[in-house]
Coordinates of C-alpha atoms and ligand atoms in Angstrom, one line a residue:
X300 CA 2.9 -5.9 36.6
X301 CA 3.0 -4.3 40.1
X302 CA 4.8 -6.8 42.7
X303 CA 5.6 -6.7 46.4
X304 CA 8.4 -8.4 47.8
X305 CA 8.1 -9.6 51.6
X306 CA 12.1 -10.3 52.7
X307 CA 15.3 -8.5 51.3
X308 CA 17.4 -11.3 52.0
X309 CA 19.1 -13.4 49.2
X310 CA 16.0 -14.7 47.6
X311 CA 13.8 -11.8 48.1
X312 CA 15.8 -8.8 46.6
X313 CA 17.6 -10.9 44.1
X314 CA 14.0 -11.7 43.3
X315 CA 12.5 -8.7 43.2
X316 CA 15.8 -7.2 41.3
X317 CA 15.6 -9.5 38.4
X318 CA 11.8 -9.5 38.1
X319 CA 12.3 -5.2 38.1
X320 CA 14.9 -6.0 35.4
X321 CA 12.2 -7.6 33.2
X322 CA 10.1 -4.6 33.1
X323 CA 8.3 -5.3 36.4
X324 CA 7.2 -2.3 39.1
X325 CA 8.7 -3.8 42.5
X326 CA 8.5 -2.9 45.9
X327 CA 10.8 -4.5 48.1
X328 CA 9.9 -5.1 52.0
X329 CA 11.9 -4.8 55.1
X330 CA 10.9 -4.5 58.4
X331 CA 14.9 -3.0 59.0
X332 CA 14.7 0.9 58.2
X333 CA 18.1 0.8 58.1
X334 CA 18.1 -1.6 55.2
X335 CA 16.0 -0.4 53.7
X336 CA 17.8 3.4 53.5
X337 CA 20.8 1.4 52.1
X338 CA 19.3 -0.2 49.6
X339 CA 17.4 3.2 48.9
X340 CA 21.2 4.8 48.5
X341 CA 21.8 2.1 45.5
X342 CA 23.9 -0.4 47.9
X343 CA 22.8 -4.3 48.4
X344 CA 22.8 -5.4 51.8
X345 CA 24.2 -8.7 50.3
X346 CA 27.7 -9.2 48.7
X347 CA 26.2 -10.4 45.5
X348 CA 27.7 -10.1 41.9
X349 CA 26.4 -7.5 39.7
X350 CA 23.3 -6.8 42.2
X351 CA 24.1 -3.1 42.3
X352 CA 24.5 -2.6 39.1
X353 CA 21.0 -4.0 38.1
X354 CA 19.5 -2.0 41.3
X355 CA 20.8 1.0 39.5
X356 CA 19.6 0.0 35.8
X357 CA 16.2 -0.5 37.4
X358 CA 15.8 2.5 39.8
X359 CA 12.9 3.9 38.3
X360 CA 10.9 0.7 38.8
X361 CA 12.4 -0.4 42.1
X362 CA 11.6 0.9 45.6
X363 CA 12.1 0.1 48.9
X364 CA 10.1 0.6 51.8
X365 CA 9.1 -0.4 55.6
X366 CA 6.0 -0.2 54.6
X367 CA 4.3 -3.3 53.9
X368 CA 0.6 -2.5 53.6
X369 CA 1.3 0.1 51.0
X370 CA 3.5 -2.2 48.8
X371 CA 1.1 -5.3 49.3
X372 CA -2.3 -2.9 49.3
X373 CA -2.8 -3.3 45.3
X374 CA -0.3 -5.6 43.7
X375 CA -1.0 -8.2 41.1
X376 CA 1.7 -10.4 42.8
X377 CA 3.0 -10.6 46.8
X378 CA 6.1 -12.7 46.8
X379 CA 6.8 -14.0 50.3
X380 CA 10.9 -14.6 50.6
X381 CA 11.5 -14.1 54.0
X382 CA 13.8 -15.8 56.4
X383 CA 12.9 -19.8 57.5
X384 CA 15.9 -20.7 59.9
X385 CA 16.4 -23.5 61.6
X386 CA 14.7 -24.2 64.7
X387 CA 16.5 -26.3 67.9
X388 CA 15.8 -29.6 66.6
X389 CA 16.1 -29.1 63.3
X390 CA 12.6 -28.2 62.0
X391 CA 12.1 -25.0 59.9
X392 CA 11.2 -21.9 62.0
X393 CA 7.6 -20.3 60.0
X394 CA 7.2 -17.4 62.2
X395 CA 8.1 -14.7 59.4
X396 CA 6.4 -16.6 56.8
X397 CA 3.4 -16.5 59.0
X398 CA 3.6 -12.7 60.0
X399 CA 3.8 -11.7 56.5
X400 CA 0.9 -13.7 55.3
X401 CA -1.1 -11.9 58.0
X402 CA 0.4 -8.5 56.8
X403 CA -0.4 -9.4 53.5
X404 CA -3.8 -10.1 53.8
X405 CA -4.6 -7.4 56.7
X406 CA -3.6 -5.0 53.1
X407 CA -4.9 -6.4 50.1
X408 CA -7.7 -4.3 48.6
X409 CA -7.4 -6.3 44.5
X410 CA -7.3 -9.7 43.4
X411 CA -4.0 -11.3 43.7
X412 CA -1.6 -14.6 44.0
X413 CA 0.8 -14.9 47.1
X414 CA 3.5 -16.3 46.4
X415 CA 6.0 -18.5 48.5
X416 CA 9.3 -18.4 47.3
X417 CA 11.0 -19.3 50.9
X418 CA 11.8 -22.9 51.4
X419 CA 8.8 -24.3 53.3
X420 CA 7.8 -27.9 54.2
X421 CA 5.0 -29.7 52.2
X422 CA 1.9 -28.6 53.0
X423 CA 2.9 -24.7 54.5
X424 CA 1.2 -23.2 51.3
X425 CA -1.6 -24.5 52.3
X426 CA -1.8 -23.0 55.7
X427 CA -0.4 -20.0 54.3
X428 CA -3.1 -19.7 52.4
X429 CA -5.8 -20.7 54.8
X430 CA -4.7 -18.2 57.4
X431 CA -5.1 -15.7 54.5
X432 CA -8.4 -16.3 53.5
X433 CA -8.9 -16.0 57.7
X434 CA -7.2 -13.0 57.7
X435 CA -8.7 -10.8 54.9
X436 CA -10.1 -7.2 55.5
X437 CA -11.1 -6.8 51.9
X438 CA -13.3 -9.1 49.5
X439 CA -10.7 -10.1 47.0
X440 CA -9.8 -13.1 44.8
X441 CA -6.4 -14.5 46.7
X442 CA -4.4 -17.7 45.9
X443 CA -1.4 -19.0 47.1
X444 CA 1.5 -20.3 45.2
X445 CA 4.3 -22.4 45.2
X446 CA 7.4 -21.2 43.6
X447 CA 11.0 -22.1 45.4
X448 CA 13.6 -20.3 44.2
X449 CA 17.1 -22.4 42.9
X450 CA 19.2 -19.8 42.9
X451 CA 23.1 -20.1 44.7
X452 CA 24.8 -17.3 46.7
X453 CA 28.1 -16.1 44.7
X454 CA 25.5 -16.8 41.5
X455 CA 22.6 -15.4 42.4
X456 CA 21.6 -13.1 39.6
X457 CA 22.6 -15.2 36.7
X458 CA 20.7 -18.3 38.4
X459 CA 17.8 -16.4 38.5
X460 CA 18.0 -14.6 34.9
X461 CA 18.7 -17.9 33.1
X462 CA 17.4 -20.4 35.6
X463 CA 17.2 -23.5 34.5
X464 CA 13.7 -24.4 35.4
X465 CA 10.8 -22.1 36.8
X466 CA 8.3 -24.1 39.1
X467 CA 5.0 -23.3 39.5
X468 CA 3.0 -25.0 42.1
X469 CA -0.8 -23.4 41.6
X470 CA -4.2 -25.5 42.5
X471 CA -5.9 -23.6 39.8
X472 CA -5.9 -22.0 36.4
X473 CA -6.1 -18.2 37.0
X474 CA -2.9 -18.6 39.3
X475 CA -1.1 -20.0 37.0
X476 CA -1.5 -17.7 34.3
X477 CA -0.9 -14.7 37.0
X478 CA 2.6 -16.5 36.9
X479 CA 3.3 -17.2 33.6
X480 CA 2.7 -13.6 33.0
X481 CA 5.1 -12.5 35.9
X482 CA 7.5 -14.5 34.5
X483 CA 7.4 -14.1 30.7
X484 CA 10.4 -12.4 30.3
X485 CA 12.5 -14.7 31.2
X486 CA 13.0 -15.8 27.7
X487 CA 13.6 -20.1 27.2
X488 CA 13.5 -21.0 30.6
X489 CA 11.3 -24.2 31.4
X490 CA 8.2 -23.8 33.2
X491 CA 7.0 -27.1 35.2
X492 CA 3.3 -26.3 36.4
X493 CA 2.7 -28.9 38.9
X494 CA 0.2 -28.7 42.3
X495 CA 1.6 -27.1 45.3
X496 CA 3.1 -29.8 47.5
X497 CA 5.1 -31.0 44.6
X498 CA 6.5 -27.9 44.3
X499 CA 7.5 -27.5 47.9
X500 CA 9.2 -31.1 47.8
X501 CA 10.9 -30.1 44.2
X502 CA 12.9 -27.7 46.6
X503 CA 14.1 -30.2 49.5
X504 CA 14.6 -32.8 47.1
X505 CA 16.8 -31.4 45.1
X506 CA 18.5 -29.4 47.6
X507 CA 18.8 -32.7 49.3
X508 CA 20.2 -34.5 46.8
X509 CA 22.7 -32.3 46.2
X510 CA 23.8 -32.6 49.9
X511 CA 23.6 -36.1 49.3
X512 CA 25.8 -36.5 46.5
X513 CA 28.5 -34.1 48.1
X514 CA 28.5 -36.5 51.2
X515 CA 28.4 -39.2 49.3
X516 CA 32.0 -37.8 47.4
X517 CA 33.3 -36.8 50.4
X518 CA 33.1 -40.5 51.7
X519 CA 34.3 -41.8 48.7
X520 CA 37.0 -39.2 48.9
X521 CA 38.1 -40.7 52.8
X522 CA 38.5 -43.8 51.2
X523 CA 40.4 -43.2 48.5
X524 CA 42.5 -41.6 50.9
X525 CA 42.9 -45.2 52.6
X526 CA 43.2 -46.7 49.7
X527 CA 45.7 -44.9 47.6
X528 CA 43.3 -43.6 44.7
X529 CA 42.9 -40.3 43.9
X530 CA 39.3 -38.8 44.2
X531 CA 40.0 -36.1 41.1
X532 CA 40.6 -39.0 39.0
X533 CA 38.0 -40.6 40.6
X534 CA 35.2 -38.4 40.2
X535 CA 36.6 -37.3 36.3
X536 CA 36.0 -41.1 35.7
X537 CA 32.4 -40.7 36.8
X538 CA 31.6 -37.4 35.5
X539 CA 31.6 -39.4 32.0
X540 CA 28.7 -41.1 32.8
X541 CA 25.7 -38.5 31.7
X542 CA 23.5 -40.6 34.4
X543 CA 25.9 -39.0 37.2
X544 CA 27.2 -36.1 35.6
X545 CA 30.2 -34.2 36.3
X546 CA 28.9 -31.0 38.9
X547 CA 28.8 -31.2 42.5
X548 CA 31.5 -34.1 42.6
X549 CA 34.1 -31.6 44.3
X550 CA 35.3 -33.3 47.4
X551 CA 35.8 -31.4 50.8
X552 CA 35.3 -30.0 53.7
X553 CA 31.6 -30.3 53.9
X554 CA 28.9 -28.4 52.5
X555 CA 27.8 -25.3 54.3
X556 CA 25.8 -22.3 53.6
X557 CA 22.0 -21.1 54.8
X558 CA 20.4 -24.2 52.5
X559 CA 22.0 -27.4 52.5
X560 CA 22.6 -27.7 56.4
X561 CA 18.9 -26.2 56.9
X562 CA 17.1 -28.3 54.7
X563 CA 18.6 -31.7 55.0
X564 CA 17.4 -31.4 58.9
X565 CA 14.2 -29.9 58.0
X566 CA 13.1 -33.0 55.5
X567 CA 14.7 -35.0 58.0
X568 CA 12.6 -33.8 61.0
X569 CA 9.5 -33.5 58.9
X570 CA 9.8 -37.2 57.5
X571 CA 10.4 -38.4 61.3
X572 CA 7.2 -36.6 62.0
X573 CA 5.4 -38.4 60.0
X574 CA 6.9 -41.8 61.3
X575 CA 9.3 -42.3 58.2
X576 CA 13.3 -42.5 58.7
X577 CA 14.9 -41.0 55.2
X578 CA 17.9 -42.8 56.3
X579 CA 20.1 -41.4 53.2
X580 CA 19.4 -37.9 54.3
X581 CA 20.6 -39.0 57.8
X582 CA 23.4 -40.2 56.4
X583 CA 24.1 -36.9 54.3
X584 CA 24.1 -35.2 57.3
X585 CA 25.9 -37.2 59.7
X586 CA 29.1 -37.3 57.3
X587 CA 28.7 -33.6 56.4
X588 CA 29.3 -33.5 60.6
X589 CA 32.5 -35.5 60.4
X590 CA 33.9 -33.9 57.4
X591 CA 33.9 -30.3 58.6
X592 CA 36.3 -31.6 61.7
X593 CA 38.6 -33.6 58.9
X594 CA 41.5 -30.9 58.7
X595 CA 41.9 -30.8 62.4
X596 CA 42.1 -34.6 62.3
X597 CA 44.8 -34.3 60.0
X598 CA 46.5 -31.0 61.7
X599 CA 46.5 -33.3 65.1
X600 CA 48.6 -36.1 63.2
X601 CA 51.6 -32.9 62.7
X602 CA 50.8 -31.2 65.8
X603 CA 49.1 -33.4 69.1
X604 CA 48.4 -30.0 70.4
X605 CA 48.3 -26.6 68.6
X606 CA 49.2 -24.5 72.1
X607 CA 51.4 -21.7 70.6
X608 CA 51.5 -22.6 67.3
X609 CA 50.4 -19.6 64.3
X610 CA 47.9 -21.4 62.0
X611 CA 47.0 -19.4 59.0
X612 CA 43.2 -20.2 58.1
X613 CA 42.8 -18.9 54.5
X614 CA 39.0 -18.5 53.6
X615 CA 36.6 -18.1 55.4
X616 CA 33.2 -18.0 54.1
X617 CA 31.4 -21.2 53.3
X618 CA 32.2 -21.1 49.7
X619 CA 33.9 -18.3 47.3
X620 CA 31.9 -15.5 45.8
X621 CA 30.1 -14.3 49.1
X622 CA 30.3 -12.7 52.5
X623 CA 28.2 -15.5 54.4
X624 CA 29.3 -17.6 57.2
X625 CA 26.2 -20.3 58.3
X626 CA 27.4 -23.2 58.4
X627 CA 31.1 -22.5 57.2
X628 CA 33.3 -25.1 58.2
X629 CA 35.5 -21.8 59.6
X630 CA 33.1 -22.1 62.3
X631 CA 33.9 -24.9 63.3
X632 CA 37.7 -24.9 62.9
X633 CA 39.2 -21.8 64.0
X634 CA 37.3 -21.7 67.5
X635 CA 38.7 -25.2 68.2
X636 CA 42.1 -23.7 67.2
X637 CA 41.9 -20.9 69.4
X638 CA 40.7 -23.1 72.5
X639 CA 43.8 -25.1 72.1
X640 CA 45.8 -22.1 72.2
X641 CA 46.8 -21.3 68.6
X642 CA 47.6 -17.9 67.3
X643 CA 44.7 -18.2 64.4
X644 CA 46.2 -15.6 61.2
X645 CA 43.0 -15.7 58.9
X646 CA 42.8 -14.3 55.8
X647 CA 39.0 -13.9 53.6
X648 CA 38.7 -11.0 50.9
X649 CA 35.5 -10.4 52.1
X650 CA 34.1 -12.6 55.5
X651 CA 36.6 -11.7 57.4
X652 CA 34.5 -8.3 59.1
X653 CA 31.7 -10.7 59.7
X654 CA 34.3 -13.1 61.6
X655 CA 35.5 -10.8 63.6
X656 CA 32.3 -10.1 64.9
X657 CA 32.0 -13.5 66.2
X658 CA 35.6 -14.3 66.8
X659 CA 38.4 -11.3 67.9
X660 CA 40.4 -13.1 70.6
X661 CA 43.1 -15.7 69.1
X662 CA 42.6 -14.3 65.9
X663 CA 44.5 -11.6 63.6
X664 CA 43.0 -10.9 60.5
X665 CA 45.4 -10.4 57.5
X666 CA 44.7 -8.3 54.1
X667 CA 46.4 -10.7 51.5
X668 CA 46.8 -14.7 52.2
X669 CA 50.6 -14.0 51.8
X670 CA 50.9 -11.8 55.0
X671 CA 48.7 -14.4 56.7
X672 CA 50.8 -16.9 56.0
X673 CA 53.9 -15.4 57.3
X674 CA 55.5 -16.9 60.5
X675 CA 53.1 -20.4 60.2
X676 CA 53.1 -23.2 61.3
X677 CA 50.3 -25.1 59.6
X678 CA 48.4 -24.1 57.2
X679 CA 44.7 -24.8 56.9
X680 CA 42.8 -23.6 53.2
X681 CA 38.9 -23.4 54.3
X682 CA 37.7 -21.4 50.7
X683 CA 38.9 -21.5 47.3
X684 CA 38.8 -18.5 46.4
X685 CA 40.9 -17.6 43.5
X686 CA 43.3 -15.6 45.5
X687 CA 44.6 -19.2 47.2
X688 CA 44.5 -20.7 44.1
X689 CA 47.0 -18.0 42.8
X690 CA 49.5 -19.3 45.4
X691 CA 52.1 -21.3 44.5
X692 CA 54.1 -24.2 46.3
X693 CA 57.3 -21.4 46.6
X694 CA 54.9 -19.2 48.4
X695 CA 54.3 -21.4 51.2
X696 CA 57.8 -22.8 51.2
X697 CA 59.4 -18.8 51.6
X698 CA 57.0 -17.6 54.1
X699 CA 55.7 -20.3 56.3
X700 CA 58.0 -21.2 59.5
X701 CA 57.2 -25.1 58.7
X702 CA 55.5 -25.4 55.2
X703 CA 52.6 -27.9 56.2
X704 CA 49.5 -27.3 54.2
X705 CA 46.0 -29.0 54.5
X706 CA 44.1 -27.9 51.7
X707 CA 40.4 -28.5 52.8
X708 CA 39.5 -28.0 49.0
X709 CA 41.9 -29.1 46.9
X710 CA 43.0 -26.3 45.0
X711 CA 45.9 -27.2 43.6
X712 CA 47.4 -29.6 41.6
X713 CA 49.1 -32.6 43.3
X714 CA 52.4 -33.1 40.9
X715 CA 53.3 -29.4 41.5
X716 CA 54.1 -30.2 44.9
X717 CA 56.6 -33.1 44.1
X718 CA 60.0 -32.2 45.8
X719 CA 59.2 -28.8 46.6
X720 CA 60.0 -29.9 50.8
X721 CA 56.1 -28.4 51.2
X722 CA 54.2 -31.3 53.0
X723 CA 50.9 -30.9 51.2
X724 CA 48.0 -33.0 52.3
X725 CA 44.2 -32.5 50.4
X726 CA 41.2 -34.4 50.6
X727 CA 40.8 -38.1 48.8
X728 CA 44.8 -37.7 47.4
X729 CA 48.0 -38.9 47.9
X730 CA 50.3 -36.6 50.6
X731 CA 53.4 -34.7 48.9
X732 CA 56.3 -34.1 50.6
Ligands
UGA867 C1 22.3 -24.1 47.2 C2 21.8 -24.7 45.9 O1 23.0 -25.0 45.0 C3 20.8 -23.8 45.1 O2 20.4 -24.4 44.0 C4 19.7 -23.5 46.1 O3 18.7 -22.6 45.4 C5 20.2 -22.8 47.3 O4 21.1 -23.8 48.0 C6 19.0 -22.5 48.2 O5 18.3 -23.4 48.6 O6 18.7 -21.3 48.4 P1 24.2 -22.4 48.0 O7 23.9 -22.9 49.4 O8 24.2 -20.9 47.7 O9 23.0 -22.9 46.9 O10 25.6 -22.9 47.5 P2 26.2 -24.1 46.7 O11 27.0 -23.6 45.6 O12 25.1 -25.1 46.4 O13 27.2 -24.8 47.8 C7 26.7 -25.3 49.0 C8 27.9 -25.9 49.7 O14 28.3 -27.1 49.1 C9 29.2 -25.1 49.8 O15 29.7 -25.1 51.1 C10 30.1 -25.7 48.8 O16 31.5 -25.5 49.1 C11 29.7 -27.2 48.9 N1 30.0 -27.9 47.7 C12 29.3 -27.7 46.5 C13 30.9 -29.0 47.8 O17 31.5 -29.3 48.8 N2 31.1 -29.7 46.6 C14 30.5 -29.5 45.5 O18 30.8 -30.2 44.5 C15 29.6 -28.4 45.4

């Protein structure tokens, strides 16, 4: 089939990559030329695993271009994945969604289904769809459809080759088989056809749950910490039980990331909208707040003030295996530190160029988590990456100044810090001296 991509972010070009990679023609769309002449060279805009290498098994199907009208002009399939931040108080900003719709159907000249693969709130398709219709200059069969995308930065192209569900949201027949065809080789993955709201509120609620059942482990996590359990043992316990399962039960520092933050405000705003409090979103949000802040609460119980102290803030990123910062609890933390007049030595294989950008005073960025923890005083782990999970008690015991480490996601196991004189404090466990 012939499809258009509108958006080169994570869920457009990983997208549009996989569906090139099942034998697919694909033009990918970005309104930035200088984008678009990278990902022309071969290189992803996006630190994603193994993106490259499928942009370069797929080159003679792929192809980028500024050029919207000419990608949409005569495609079976336009997939809409641009951008849908987060507006001021909370609701989700449409504008891109919008423009491309217009785009789309300013340049459609054959039959076709738009699809919306951005997170949207219930009812968007429709509108989408309506300003289409509006909008046509050529006599064609459209139809807008509902198809979120599930797949997780760091995992992108695996989630999307052997998703575990595909969701079709279609209000008619002919749409859906468009889709079922797009999608066909994607061997044994389930499709759920359902009608178009559903599918938009498959998205937030399982996004939404998710955040909900990190915050909810997280505040089981603070108490165990009051209590003298141990949330690993804790949350193994659980686990057994099929009903709860065993994923997304890793206590921390707060979820992060362009989803989770994003879309627990925006179901939250639109549900307030329509004069209905979803109170356990609130609460997922509200403790996702407090938790980012935790390690500073604990650093402040060592330290009453961090005024020419070295901190070494390993990880950066909001989560291992990519280069993105929204929401990162980093945010957050190392500012703070800074303002109170620590010497901030940070260490992320791969965020910390991005961090720079936003933070340069206060801050010396390290190339190994070793060098960054020379000299410390405190230690603060933000990301697990597998580089501070490598480290071992005797590590921060030779090269710290005062071995005090707050280990935001705990990476390590407790008994290997037993009478090794590091102080080693985690979330939801017992502190080792
Ligand atoms: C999330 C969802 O997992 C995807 O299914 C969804 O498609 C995506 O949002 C999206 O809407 O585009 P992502 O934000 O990339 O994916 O990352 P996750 O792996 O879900 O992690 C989100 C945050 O939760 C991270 O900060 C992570 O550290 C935190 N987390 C995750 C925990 O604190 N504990 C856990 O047990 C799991």
């Amino acid at each position: 089939m012939n499809i258009a991509v509108a958006g080169t972010g994570y869920v457009g070009l990983v997208s549009g990559v996989c569906l090139a990679q099942i034998g697919h023609r694909v033009t990918c769309v970005d309104i930035d030329p200088a984008k678009v002449e990278l990902m022309r060279s071969g290189k992803s805009p996006i630190f994603e695993e193994s993106l490259e290498q499928l942009m370069a098994e797929n080159k003679e199907r792929l192809f980028f271009t500024t050029d919207g009208a000419q990608a949409y002009r005569d495609a079976d399939v336009v997939i809409i994945g641009v951008g849908t931040p987060e507006k001021k108080d909370g609701s989700a900003n449409l504008a891109y969604v919008f423009q491309a719709a217009k785009e789309i159907a300013h340049a459609i000249e054959r039959d076709c289904v738009v699809v919306v693969k951005s997170t949207v709130p219930i009812g968007t398709n429709d509108k989408v769809e309506a300003l289409i219709r509006a909008e046509l200059k050529h006599p064609v069969w459209v139809e807008v459809a509902s198809n979120p995308e599930f797949l997780a930065q760091g995992t992108a192209v695996r989630d999307t080759l052997h998703a575990n569900r595909i969701v079709l949201g279609v209000e008619s027949e002919r749409a859906e088989q468009v889709l079922r065809r797009m999608y066909q080789g994607f061997e044994d993955v389930p499709v759920l056809v359902t009608n178009r709201r559903s599918a938009e509120m498959i998205k937030y609620a399982s996004n939404d749950f998710l955040a909900l059942k990190i915050s909810y482990i997280n505040e089981i996590a603070n108490l165990c910490e009051l209590v003298g359990a141990d949330i690993m043992d804790v949350t193994l316990g659980m686990g057994y039980d099929e009903r709860i399962g065993n994923k997304f039960l890793r206590a921390g520092i707060g979820y992060g990331g362009s989803c989770f933050p994003k879309d627990t405000k925006a179901l939250h705003w639109l549900s307030n909208y329509l004069d209905y409090e979803l109170k356990t979103v609130k609460a997922a949000i509200e403790v996702n707040d407090q938790q980012k802040l935790k390690l500073l609460k604990k650093a402040r119980k060592h330290y009453p003030g961090f005024e020419g102290l070295t901190v070494a803030v390993l990880g950066l990123a909001f989560k291992p295996g990519t280069d993105d910062l929204r929401e990162a609890p980093s945010l957050h933390v190392v500012p703070t530190l800074v303002e109170d007049g620590a010497n901030v030595h940070a260490w992320d294989p791969v965020a910390q160029e991005r961090f720079q950008d936003i933070q340069d005073d206060g801050v010396t960025y390290f190339s190994s988590p070793i060098e960054a923890l020379k000299g410390a005083d405190l230690c603060m782990i933000l990301t697990e990456w597998p580089e501070v999970i490598a480290l071992t008690p005797e590590d921060f015991k030779t090269h710290m100044k005062t071995a005090i480490v707050l280990d935001g996601r705990n990476c390590y196991d407790l008994k290997q810090f037993m009478g090794t004189g590091v102080t080693y404090e985690s979330i939801g466990r017992a502190r080792m001296e």
